[in-house]
Short mmCIF file of C-alpha atoms in Angstrom, two decimals:
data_model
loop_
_atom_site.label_atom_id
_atom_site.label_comp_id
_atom_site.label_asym_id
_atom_site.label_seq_id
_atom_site.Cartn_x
_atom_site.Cartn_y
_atom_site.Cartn_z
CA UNK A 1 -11.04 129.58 44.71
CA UNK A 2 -12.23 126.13 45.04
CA UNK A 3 -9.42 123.39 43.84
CA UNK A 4 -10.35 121.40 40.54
CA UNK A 5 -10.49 117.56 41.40
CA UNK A 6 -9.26 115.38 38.01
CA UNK A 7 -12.01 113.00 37.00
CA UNK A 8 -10.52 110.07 34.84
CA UNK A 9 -11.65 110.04 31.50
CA UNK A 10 -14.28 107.44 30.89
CA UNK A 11 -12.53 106.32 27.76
CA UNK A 12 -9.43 105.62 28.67
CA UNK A 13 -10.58 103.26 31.73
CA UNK A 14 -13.08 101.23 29.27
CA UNK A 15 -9.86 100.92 27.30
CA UNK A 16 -7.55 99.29 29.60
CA UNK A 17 -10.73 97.10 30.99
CA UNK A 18 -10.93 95.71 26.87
CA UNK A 19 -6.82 95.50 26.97
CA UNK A 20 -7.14 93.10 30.03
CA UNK A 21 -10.19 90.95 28.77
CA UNK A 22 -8.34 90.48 25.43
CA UNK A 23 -5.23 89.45 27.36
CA UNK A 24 -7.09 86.95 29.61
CA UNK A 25 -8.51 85.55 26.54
CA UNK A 26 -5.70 84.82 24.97
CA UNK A 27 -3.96 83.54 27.69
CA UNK A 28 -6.84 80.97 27.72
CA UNK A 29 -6.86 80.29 23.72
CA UNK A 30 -3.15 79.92 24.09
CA UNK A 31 -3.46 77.47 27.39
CA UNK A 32 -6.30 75.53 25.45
CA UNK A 33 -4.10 75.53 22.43
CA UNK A 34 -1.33 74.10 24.08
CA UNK A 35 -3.19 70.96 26.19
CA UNK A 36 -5.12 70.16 23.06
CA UNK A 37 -2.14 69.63 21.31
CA UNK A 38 -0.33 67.82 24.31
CA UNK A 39 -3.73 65.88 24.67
CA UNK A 40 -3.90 64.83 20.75
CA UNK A 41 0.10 63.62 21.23
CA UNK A 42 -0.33 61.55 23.97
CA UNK A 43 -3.54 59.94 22.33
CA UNK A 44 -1.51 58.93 19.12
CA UNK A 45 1.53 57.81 20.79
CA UNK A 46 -0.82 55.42 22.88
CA UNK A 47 -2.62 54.18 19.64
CA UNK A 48 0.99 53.77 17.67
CA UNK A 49 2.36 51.79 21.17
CA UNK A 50 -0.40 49.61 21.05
CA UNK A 51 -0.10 48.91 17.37
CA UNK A 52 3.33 47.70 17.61
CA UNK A 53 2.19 45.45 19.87
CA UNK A 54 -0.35 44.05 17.27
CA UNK A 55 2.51 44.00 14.84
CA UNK A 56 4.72 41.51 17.13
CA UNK A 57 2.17 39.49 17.38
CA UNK A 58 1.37 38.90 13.10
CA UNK A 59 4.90 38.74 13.26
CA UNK A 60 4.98 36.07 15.30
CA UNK A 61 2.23 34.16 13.97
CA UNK A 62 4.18 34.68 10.35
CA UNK A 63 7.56 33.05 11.38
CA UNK A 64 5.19 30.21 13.23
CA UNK A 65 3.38 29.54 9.95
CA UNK A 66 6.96 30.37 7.51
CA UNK A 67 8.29 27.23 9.51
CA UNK A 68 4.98 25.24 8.80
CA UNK A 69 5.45 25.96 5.56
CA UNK A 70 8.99 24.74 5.18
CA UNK A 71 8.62 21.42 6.92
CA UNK A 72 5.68 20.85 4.35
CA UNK A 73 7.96 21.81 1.45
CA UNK A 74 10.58 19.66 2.60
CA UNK A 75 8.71 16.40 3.41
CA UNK A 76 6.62 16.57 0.16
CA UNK A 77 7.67 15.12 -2.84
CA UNK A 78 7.50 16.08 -6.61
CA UNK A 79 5.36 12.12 -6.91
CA UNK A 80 2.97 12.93 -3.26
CA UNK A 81 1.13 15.50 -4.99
CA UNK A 82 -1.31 15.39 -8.28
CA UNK A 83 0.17 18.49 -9.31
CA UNK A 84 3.67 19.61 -8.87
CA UNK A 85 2.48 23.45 -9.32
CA UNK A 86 1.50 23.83 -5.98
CA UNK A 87 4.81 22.95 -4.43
CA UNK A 88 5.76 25.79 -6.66
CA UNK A 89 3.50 28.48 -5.59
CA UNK A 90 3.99 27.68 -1.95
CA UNK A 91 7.68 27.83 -2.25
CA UNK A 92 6.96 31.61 -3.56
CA UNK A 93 4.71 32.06 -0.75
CA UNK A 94 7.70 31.91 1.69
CA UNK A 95 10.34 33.41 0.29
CA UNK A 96 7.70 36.71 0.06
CA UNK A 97 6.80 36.10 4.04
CA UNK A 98 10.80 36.02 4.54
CA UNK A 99 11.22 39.08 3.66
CA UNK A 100 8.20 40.57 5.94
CA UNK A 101 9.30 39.28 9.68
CA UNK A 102 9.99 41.70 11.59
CA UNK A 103 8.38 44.76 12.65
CA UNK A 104 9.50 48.43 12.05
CA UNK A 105 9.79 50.40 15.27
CA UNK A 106 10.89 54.28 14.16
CA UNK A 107 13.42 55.96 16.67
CA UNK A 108 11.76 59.08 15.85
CA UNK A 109 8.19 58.95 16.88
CA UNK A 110 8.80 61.22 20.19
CA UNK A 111 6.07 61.21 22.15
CA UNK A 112 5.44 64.92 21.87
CA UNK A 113 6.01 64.74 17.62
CA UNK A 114 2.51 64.07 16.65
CA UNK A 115 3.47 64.73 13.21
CA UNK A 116 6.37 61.54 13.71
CA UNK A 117 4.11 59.42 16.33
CA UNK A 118 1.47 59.31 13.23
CA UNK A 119 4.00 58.27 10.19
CA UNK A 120 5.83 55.78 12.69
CA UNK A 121 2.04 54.51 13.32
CA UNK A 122 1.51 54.02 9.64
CA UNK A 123 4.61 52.33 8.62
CA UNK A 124 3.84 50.12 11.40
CA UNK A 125 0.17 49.27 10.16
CA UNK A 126 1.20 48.54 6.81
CA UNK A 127 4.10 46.16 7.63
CA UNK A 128 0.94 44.59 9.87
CA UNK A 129 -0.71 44.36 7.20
CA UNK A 130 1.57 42.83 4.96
CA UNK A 131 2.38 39.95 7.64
CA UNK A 132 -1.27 39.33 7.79
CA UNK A 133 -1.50 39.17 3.76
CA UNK A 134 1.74 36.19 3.85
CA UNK A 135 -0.19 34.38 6.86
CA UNK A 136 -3.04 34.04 4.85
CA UNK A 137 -1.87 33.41 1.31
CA UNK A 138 1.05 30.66 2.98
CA UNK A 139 -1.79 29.02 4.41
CA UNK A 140 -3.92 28.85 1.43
CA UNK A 141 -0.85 27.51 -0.55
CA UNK A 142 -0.45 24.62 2.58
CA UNK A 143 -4.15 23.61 1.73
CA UNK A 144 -3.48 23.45 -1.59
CA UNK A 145 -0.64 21.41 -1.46
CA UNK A 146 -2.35 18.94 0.92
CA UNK A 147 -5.54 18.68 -1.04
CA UNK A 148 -3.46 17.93 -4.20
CA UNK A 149 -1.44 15.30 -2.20
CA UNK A 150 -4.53 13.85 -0.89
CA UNK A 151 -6.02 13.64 -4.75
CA UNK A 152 -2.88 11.57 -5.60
CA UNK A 153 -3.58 9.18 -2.52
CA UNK A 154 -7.14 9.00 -4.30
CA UNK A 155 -6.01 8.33 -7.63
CA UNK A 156 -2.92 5.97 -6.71
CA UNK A 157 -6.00 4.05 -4.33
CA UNK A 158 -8.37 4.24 -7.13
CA UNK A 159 -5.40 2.80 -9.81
CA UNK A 160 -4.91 -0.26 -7.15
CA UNK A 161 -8.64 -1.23 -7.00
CA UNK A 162 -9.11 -1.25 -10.76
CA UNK A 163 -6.18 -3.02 -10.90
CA UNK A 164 -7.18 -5.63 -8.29
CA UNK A 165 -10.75 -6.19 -10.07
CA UNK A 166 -9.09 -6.55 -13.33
CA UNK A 167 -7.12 -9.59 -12.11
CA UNK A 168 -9.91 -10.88 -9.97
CA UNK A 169 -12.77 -11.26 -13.03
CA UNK A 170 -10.33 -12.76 -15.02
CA UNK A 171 -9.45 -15.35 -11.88
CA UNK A 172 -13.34 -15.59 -12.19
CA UNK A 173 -13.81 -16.41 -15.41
CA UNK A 174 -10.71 -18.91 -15.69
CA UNK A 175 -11.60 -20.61 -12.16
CA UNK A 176 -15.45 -22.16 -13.20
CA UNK A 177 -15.00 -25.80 -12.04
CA UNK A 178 -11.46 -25.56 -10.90
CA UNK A 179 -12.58 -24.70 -6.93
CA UNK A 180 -13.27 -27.25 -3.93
CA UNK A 181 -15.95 -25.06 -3.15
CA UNK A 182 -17.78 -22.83 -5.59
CA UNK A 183 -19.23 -20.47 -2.81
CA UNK A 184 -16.09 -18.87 -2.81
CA UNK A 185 -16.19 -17.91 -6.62
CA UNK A 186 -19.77 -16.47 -5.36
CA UNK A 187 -18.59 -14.26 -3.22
CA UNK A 188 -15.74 -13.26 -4.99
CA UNK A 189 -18.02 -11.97 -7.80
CA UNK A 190 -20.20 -9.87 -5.08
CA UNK A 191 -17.21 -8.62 -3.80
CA UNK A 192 -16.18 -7.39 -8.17
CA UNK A 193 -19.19 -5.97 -8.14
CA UNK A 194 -18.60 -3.64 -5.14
CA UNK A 195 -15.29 -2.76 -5.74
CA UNK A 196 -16.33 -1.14 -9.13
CA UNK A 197 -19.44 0.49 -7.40
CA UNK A 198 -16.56 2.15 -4.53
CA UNK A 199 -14.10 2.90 -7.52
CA UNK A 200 -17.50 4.77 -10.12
CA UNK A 201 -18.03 7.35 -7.26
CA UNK A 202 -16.28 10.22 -7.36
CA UNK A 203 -16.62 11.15 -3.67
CA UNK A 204 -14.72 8.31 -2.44
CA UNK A 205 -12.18 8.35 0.17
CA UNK A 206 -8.75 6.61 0.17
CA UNK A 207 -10.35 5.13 2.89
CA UNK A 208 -13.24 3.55 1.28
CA UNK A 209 -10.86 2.35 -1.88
CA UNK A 210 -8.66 0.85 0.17
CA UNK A 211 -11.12 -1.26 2.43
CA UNK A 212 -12.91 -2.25 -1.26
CA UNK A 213 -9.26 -3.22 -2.13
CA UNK A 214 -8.80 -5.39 0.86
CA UNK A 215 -12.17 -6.99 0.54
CA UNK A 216 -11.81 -7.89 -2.97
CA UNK A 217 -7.98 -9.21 -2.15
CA UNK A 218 -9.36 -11.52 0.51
CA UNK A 219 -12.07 -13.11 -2.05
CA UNK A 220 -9.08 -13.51 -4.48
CA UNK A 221 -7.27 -15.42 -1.96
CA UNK A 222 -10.40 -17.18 -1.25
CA UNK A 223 -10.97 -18.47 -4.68
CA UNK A 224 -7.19 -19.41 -4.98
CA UNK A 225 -7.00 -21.32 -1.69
CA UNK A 226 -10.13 -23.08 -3.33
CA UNK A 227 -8.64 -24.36 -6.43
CA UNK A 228 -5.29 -25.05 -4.78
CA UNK A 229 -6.98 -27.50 -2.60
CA UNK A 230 -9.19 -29.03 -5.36
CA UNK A 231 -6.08 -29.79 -7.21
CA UNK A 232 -4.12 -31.06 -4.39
CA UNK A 233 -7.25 -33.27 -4.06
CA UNK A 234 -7.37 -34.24 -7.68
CA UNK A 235 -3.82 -35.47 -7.67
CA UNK A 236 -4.30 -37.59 -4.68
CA UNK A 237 -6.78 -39.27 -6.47
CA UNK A 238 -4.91 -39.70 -9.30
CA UNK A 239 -2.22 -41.26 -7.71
CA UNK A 240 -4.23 -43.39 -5.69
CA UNK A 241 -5.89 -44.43 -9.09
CA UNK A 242 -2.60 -45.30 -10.80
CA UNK A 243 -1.70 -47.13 -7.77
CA UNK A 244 -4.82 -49.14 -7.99
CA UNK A 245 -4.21 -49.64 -11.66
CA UNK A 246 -0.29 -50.70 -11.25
CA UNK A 247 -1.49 -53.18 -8.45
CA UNK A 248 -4.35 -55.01 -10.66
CA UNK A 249 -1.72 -55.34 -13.47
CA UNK A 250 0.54 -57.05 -11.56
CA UNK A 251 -1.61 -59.58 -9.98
CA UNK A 252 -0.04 -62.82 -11.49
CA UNK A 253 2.88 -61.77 -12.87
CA UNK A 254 6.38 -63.23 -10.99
CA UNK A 255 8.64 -60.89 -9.37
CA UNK A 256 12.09 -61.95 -8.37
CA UNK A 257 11.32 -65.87 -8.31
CA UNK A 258 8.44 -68.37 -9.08
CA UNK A 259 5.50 -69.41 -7.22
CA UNK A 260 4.77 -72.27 -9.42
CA UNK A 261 5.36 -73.89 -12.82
CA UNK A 262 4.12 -76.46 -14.65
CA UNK A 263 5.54 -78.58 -17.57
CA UNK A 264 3.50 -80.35 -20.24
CA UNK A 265 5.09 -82.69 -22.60
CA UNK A 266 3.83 -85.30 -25.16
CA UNK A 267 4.47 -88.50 -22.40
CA UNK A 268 3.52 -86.54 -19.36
CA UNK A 269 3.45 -83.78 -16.74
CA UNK A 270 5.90 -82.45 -14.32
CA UNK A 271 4.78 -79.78 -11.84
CA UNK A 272 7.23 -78.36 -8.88
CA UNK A 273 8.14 -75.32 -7.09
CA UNK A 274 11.17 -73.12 -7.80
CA UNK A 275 12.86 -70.15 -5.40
CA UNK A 276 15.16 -68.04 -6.77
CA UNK A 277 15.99 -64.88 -7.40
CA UNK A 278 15.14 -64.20 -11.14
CA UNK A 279 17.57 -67.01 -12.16
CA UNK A 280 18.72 -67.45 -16.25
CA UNK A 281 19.35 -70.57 -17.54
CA UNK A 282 22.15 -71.16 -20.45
CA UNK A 283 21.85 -73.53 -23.33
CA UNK A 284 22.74 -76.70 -21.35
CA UNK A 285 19.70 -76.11 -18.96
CA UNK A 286 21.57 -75.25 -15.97
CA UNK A 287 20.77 -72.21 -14.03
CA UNK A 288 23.60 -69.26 -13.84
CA UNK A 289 21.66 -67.57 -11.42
CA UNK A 290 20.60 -69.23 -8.34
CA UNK A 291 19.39 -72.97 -7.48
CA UNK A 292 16.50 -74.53 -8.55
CA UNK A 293 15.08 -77.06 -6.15
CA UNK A 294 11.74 -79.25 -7.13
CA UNK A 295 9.97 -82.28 -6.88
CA UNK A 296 9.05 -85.20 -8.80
CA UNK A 297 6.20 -87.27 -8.62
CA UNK A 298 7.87 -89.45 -6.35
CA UNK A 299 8.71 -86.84 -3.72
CA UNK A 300 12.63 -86.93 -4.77
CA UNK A 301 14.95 -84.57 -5.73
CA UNK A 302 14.47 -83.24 -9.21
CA UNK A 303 17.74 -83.06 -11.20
CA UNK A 304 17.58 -80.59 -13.82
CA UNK A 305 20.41 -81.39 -16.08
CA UNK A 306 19.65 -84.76 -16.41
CA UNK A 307 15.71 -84.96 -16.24
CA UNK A 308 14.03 -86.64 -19.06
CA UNK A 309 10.83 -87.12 -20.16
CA UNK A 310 8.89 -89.93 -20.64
CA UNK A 311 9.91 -90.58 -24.30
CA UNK A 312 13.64 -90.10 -23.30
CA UNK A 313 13.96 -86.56 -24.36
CA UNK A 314 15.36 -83.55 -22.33
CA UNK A 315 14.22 -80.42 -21.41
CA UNK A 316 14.12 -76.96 -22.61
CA UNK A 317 15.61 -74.63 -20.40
CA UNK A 318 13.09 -71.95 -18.54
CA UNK A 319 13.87 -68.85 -19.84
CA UNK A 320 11.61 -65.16 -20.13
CA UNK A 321 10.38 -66.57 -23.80
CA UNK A 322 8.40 -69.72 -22.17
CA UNK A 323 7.62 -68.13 -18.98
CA UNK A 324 3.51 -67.71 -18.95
CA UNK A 325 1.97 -64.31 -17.28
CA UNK A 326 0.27 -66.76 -14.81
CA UNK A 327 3.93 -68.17 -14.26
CA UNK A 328 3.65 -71.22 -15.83
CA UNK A 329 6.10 -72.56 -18.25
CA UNK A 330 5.40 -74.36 -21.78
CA UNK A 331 7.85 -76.45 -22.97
CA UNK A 332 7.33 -77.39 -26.75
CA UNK A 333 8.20 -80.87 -27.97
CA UNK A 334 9.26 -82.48 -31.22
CA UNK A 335 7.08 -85.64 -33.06
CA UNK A 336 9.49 -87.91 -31.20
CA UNK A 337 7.77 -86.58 -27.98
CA UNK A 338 11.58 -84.71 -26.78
CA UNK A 339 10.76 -81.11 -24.90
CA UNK A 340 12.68 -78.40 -25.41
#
């Protein structure tokens, strides 16, 4: 009897061939499954490493501009700026970036967590974020605080130069016919007129007021230099005048002794010469002050006290009351022809 040979069933071996495909294919979901994941980790640890590294540097540009900030504070005063509001509102502007240095670095973002790798990369973009929000509204609270400081420059420039061309067109006014020389007035009117032109526009600088300023200044000083030398120059010729004046008036008139003098009575004449230094004479007709030396006709010497004249009669003493302004001397007589 021939011996049965056992043929495998045809079943079973497409069975195990499906059992062996299915395990192969999950081996490779499994191995895909697995790098994918390692793959996606390493990707957003990478990103989250590199945005750290952002971070530190807003966080470094904050502290930079926080310090701007505070050296503006502290060097501006209350009176620098036009409106005291923005000192204020940069003051706020700090304290908020104060409390946003720094950047948050989580101790828990493994690199294998995606799950912590992504929260640790969010707080870190916000806190970014946030740094880049106090950069930009600090700075927008510096320009405002310089703008309003540079107003009050304006307005304090502005102020000056009304003030200057308020004095000047009254000096103006008040100087017609007072200056040496009246080109000065001239300009000093062109120079008015400008200044109010620089001061009307409402772009002007603190740069333009102020040269206006100057400019109308130095045609103030112009004018003033002007009238001070015109009355410098009037009062030297009033003095000279006076001196003229005082000079013709006393033309004639003795000083301190007597050129000449002449004597008229009824019988005669006597003339002579006296020196002396303003002598007075008492009631008996000799001098108190000083000597009295003369001539007669006859060339001899002329004795006061005892001179007569040709009727007999004395003398009147000289005194101020018979003393001419041409310095001659009158001597009155009585109707028996005596002088006195």
């Amino acid at each position: 009897m021939a011996e049965e040979k056992n043929t495998p069933d045809v079943g079973e071996e497409s069975g195990k061939r499906r059992t062996i495909i299915i395990a192969a294919v999950a081996a490779v979901v499994v191995f895909a499954g697995v790098g994918g994941y390692a793959y996606a980790s390493n990707a957003a640890y990478d990103s989250y490493a590199s945005r750290v590294e952002s971070a530190k540097e807003s966080d470094s540009k904050l502290v930079k501009k926080i310090a701007e900030a505070q050296s503006l504070v502290k060097a501006t005063k209350e009176s620098d700026v036009l409106d005291k509001a923005v000192l204020d509102s940069l003051s706020k502007s700090v304290k908020t970036g104060e409390t946003r240095k720094g950047v948050p670095v989580s101790a828990h973002a493994a690199k294998w967590n995606l799950w912590s790798v992504s929260k640790a990369k969010t707080i870190v973009s916000n806190d970014m974020t946030e740094a880049n929000d106090s950069i930009n509204a600090i700075g927008k609270a510096m320009g405002k605080v310089e703008a309003s400081k540079t107003a009050k420059q304006v307005k304090d420039a502005k102020d000056a130069l009304d003030k200057t061309v308020e004095s000047a067109e009254s000096l103006y006014k008040d100087s017609e016919g007072k200056v040496q020389d009246d080109k000065t007035r001239e300009s000093l009117k062109t120079a008015i007129d400008n200044a109010k032109k620089t001061s009307g526009d409402k772009k002007a600088d603190v740069k333009s007021l102020t040269a206006a300023n100057d400019a109308l200044s130095k045609a103030v000083k112009a004018v003033n230099d002007s009238k001070n030398a015109k009355a410098q120059a009037d009062a030297q010729k009033q003095a000279q005048e006076q001196a003229q004046q005082a000079q013709a008036q006393s033309v004639g008139t003795p000083s301190g002794g007597y050129s000449s003098y002449a004597y008229s009575n009824v019988g005669g004449s006597y003339s002579g010469r006296a020196s002396q230094s303003a002598p007075s004479y008492s009631n008996t007709g000799s001098p108190s002050g000083g000597s009295v030396s003369g001539g007669t006709s006859n060339g001899g010497t002329w004795d006061w006290k005892n001179a007569k004249d040709s009727m007999g009669g004395g003398f009147a003493p000289i005194t101020k009351d018979n003393i001419n302004p041409d310095g001659s001397v009158t001597i009155g007589g009585d109707s028996h022809g005596n002088g006195w």
